[in-house]
C-alpha atoms as a printed R data frame, in Angstrom:
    type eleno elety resid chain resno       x       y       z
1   ATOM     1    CA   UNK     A     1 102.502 114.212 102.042
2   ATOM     2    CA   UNK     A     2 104.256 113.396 105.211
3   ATOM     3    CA   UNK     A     3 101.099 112.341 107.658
4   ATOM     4    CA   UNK     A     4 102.026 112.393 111.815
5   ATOM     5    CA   UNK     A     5  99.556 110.226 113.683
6   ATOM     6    CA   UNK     A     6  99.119 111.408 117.469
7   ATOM     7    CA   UNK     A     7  97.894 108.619 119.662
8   ATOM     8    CA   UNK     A     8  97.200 109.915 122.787
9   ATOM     9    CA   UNK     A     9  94.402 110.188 125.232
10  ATOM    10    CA   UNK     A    10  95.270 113.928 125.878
11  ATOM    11    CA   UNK     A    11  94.000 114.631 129.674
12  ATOM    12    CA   UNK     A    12  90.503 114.062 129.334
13  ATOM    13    CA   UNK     A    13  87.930 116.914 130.988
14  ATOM    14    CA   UNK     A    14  90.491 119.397 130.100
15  ATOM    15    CA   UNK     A    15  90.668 121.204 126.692
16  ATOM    16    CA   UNK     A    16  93.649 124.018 127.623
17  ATOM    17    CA   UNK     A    17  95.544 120.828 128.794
18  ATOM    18    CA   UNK     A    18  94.838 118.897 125.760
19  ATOM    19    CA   UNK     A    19  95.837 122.164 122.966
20  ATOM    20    CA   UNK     A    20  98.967 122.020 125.058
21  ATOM    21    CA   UNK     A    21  99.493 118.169 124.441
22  ATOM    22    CA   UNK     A    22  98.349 119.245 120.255
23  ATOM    23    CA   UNK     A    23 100.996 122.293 120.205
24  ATOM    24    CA   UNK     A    24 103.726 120.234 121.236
25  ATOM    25    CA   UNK     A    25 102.629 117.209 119.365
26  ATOM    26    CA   UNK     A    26 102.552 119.947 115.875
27  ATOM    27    CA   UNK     A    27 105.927 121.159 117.119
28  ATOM    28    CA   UNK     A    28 107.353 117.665 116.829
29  ATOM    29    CA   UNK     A    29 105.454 116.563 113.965
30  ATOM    30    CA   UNK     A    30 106.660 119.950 111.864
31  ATOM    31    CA   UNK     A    31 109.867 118.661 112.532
32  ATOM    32    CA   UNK     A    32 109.818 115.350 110.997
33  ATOM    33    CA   UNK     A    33 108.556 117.255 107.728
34  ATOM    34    CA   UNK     A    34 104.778 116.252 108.566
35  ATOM    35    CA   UNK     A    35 102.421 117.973 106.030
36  ATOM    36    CA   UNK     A    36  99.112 117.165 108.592
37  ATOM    37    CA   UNK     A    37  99.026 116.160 112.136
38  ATOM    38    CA   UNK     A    38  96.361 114.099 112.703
39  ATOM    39    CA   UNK     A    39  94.438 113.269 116.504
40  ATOM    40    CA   UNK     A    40  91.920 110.842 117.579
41  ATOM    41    CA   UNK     A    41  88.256 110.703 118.062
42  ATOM    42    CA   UNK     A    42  87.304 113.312 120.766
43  ATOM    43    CA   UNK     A    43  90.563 114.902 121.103
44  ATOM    44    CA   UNK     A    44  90.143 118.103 122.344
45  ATOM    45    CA   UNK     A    45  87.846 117.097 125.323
46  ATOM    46    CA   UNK     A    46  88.760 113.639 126.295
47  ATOM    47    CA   UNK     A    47  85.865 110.718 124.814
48  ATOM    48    CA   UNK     A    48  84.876 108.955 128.228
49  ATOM    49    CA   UNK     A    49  83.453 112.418 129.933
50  ATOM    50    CA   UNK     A    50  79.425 111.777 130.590
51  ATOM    51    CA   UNK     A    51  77.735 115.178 130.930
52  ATOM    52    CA   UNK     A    52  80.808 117.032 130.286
53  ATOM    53    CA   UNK     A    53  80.571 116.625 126.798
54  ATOM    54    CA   UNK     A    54  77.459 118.910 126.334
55  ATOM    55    CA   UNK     A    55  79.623 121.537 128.801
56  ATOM    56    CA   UNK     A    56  82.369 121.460 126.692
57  ATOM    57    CA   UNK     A    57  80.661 121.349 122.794
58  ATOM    58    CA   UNK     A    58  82.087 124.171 121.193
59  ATOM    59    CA   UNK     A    59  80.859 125.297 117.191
60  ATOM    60    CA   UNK     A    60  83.192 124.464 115.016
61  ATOM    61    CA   UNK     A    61  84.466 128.128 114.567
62  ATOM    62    CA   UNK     A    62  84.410 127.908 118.321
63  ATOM    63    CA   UNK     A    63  87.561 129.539 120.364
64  ATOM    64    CA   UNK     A    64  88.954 126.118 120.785
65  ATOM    65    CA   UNK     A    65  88.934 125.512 116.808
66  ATOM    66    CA   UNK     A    66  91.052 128.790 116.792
67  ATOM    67    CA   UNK     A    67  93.601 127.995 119.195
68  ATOM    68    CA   UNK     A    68  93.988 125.236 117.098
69  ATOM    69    CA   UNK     A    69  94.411 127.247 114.021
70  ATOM    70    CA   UNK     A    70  97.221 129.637 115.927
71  ATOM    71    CA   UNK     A    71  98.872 126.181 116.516
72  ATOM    72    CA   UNK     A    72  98.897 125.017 113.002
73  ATOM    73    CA   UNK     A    73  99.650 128.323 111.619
74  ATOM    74    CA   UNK     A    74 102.534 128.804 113.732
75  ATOM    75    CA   UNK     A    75 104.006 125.027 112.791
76  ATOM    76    CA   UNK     A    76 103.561 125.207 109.539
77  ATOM    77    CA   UNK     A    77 100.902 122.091 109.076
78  ATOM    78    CA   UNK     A    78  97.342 121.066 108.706
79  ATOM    79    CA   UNK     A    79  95.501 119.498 112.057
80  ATOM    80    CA   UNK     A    80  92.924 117.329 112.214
81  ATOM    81    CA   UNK     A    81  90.914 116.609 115.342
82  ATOM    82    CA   UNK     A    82  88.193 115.330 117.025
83  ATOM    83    CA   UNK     A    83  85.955 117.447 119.209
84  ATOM    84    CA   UNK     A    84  82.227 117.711 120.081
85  ATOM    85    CA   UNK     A    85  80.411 120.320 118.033
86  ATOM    86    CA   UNK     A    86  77.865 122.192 119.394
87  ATOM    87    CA   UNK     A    87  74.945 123.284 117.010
88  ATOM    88    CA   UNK     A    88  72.571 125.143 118.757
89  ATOM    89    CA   UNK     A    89  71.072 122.901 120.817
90  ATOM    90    CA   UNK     A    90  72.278 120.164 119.087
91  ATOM    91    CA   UNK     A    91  76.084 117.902 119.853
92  ATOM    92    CA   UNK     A    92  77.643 116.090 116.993
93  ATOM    93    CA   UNK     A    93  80.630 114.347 117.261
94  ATOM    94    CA   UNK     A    94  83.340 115.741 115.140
95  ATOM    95    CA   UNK     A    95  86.285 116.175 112.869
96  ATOM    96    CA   UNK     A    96  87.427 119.169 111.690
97  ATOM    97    CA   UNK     A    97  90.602 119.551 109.434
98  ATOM    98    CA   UNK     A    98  92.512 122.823 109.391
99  ATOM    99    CA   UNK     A    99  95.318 124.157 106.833
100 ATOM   100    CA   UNK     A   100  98.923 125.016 107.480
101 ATOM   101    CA   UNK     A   101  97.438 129.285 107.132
102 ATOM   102    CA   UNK     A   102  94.892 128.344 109.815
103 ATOM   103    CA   UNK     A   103  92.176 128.217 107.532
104 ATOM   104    CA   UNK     A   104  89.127 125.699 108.570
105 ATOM   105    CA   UNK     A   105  88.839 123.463 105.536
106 ATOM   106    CA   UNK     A   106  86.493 121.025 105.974
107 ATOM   107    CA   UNK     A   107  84.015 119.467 109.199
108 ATOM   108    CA   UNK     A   108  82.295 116.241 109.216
109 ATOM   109    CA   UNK     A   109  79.902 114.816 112.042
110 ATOM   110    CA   UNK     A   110  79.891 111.096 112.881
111 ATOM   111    CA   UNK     A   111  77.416 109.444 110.256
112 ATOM   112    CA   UNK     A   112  77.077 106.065 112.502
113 ATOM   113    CA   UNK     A   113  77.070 106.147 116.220
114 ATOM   114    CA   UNK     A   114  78.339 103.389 118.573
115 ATOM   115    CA   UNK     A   115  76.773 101.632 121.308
116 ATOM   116    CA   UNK     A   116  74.312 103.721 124.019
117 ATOM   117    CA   UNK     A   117  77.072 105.767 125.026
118 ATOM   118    CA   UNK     A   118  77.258 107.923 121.901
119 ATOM   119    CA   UNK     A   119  73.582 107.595 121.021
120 ATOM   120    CA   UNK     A   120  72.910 109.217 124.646
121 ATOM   121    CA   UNK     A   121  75.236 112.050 123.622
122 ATOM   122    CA   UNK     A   122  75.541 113.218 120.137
123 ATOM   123    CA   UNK     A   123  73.354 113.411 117.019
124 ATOM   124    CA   UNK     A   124  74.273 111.757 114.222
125 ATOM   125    CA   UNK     A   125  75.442 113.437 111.286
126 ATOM   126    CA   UNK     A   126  74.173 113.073 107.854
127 ATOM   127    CA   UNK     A   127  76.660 114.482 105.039
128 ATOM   128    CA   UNK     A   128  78.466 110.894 104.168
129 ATOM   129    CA   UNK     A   129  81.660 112.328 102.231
130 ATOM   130    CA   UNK     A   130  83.482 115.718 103.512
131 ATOM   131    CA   UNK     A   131  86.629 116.345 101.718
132 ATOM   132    CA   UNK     A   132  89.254 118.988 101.322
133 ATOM   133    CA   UNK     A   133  92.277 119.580  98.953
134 ATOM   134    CA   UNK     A   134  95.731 119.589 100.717
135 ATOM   135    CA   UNK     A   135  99.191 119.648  99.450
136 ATOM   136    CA   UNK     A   136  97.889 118.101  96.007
137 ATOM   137    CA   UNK     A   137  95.768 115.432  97.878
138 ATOM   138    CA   UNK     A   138  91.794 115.131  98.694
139 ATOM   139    CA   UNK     A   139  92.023 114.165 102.065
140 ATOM   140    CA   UNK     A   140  88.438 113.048 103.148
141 ATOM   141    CA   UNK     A   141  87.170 112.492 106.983
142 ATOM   142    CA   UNK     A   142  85.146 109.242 108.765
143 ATOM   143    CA   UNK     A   143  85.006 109.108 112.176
144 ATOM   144    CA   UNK     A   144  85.509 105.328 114.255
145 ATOM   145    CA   UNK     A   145  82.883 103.134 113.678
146 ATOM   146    CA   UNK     A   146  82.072 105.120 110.003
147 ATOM   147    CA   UNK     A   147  85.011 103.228 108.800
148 ATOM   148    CA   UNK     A   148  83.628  99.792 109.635
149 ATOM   149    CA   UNK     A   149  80.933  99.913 107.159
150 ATOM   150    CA   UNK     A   150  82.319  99.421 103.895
151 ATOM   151    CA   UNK     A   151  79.902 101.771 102.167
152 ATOM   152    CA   UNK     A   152  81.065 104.559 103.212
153 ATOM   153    CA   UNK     A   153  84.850 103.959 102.320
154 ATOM   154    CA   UNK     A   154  83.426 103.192  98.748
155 ATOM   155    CA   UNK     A   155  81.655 106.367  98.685
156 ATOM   156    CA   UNK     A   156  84.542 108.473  99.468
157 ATOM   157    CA   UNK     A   157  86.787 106.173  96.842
158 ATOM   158    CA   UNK     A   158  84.287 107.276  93.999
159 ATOM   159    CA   UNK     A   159  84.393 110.582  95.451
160 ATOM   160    CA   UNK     A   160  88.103 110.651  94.650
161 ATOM   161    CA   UNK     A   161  89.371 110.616  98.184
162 ATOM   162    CA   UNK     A   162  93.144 109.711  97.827
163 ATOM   163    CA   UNK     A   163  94.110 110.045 102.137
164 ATOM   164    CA   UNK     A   164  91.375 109.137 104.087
165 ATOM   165    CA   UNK     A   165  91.490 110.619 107.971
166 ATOM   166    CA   UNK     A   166  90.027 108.192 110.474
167 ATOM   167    CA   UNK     A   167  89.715 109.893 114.281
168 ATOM   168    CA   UNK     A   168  89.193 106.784 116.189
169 ATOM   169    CA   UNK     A   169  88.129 106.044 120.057
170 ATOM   170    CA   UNK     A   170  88.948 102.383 118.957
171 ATOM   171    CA   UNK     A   171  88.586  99.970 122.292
172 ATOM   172    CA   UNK     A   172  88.885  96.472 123.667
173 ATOM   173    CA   UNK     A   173  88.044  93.482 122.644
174 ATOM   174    CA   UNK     A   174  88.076  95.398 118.622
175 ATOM   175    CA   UNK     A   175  91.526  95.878 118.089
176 ATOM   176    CA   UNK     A   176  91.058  93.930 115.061
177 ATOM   177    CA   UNK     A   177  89.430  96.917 113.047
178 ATOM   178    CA   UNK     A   178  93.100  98.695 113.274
179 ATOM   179    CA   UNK     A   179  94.963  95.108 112.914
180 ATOM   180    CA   UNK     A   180  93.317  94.023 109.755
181 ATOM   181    CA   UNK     A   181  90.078  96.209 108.454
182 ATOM   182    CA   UNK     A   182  92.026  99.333 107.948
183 ATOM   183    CA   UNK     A   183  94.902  97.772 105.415
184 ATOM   184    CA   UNK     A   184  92.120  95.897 103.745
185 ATOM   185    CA   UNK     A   185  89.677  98.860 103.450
186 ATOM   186    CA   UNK     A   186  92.791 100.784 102.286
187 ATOM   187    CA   UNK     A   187  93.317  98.297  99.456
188 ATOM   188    CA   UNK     A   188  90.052  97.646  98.219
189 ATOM   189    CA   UNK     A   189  89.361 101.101  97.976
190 ATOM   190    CA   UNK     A   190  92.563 102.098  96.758
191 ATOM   191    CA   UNK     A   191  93.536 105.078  99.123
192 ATOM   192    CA   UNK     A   192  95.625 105.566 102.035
193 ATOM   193    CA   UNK     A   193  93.971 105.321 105.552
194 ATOM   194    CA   UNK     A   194  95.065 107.080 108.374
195 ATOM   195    CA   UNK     A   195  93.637 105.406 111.574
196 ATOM   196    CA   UNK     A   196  94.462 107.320 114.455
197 ATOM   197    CA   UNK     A   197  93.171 106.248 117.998
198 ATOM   198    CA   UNK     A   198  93.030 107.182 121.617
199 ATOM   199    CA   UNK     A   199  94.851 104.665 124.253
200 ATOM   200    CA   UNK     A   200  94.805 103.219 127.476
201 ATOM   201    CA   UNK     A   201  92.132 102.972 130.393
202 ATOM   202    CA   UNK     A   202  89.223 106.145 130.530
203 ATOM   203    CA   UNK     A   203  85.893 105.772 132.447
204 ATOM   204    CA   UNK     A   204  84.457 102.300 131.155
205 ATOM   205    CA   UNK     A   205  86.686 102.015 128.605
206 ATOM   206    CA   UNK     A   206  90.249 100.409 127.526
207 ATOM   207    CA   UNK     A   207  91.485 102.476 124.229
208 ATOM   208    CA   UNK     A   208  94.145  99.989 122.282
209 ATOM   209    CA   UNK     A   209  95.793 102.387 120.272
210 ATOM   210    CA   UNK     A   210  97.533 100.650 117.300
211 ATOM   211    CA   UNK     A   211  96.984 103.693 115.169
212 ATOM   212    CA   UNK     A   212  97.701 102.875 111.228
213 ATOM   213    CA   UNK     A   213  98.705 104.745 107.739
214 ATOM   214    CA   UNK     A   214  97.537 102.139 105.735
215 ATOM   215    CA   UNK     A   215  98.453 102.145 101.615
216 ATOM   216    CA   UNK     A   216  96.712 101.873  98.798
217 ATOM   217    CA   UNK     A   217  98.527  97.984  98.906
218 ATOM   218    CA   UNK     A   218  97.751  97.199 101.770
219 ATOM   219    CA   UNK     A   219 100.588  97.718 103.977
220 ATOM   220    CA   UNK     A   220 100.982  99.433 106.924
221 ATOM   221    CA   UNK     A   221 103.068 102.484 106.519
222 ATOM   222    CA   UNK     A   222 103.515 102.912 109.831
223 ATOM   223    CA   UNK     A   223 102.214 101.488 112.934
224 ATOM   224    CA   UNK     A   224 101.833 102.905 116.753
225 ATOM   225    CA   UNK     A   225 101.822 100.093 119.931
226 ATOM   226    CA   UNK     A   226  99.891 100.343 123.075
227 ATOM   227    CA   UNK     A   227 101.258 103.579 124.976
228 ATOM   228    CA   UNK     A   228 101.033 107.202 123.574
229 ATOM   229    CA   UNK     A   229 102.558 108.097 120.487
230 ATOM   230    CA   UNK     A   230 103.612 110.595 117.371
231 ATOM   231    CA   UNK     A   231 104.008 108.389 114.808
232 ATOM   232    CA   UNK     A   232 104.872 109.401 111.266
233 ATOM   233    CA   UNK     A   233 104.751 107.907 107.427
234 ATOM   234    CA   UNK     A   234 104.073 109.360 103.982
235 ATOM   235    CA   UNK     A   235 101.285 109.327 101.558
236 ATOM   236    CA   UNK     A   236 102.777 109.273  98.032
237 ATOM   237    CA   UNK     A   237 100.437 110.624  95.344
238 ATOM   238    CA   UNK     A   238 103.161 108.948  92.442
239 ATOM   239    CA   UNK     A   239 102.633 105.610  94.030
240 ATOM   240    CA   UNK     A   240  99.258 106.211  94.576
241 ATOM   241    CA   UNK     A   241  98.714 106.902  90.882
242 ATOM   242    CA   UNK     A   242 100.177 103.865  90.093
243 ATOM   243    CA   UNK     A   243  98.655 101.591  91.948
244 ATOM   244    CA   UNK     A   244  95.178 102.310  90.860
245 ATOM   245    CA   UNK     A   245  96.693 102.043  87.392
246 ATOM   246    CA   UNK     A   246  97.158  98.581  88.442
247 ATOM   247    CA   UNK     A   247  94.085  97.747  90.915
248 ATOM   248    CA   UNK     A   248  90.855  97.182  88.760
249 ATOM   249    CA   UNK     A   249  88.363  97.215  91.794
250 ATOM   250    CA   UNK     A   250  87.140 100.465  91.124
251 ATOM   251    CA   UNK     A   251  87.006 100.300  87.054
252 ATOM   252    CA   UNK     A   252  85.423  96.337  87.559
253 ATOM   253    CA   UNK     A   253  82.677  97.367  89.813
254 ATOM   254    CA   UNK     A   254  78.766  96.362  88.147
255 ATOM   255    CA   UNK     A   255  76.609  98.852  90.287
256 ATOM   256    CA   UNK     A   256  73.581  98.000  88.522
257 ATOM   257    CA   UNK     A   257  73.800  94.581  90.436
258 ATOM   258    CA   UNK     A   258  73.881  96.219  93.866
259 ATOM   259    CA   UNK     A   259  70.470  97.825  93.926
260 ATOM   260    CA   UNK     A   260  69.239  95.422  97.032
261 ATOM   261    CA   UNK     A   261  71.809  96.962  99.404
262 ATOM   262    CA   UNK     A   262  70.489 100.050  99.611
């Protein structure tokens, strides 16, 4: 499936500005052949906006979540962004992925929350793999800093995730997570990884951008710089297959030696 990475910043504070930014990004991405379009981490409402992001929390069948299905509907492709969810009184930071019909597949909340910032804002979630089917593919969601911790990448590999969708608010001085974690949790879990992050300066914080599609070898598919971006690679199921034919990581694991991390 033909995967289109958007890495931008959107206009932050502004969600009618930043569906505009999507709609245009889908239109380009439909063009290429993309399958899914993915965004970053806090997409629809900017990341670095204090109070705002309790103003603007939205459920995730929210108006905003259906502007976003008229876009995909009308390009032809699945979407996958990041937003805060509202939940009663309760704000999660989100992921939501949505089908080529429009149809809301599957939402996932941030499992591990980074620094004060986010623990002043959101809850965190608790439901560790979310997953949908897509154009023959489970396609699972993490969030950022999920992605870091190596049990959760596991957990969706023995869940059968085969594209894993990474919404990322990535910043300075960790640009080594897109650099060199993502292509190694990629290969160790045998799956593709689709790291897609925010860039440049907002509020306190410098966004790097080097959004990846990692494979299931280890090599970048496709890579994004420093400035915004619609970048665009392919997840092969064939090669997929094959690989894990050939990777034992999966088939060699001895859980009954790993009771102590948990």
């Amino acid at each position: 499936m033909r995967t289109a990475l958007l890495q931008s910043s959107g206009r932050p504070g502004s969600v009618v500005e930043n569906l505009k930014v999507l709609d245009e990004a889908a239109g380009r991405a439909a063009a290429s052949g993309a399958g899914l379009l993915a965004a970053p981490e806090m997409f629809l409402t900017g990341y670095a906006i204090g109070d705002d992001i309790a103003r603007l929390a939205e459920p995730a069948d929210g108006d905003s979540a259906d502007a976003v299905a008229e876009i995909a509907a009308r390009h032809g492709l699945a979407i996958v962004y990041g937003y805060p969810e509202r939940d009663g009184g309760t704000v999660y930071n989100s992921a939501q992925l949505i089908s080529a019909d429009g149809t809301r597949l599957a939402n996932y909340r941030k499992t591990h929350l980074f620094g004060c910032f986010e623990r002043d804002h959101f809850t965190p979630g608790e439901q560790q793999v979310v997953q949908a089917e897509l154009n023959g593919l489970t396609v699972g969601l993490l969030i950022c800093y999920d992605v870091e911790f190596p049990e959760n990448v596991r957990a969706h590999a023995l869940a059968g995730t085969d594209l894993l969708v990474v919404p990322t608010a990535q910043m300075h001085p960790f640009q080594f997570v897109a650099e060199s974690m993502i292509p190694v949790r990629a290969f160790e879990n045998q799956m593709y990884v689709a790291y897609v992050n925010r860039v440049g300066e907002e509020g306190e914080f410098e966004f790097v951008g080097l959004s990846v599609l990692a494979g299931p070898d280890g090599v970048a598919r496709t890579r994004a710089g420093r400035a915004e971006q619609l970048v665009v690679a392919d997840a092969d199921p064939g090669f997929l297959a094959a690989s894990r034919e050939n990777n034992p990581y999966l088939q060699d694991r001895r859980p009954g030696l790993y009771g102590s991390l948990v």
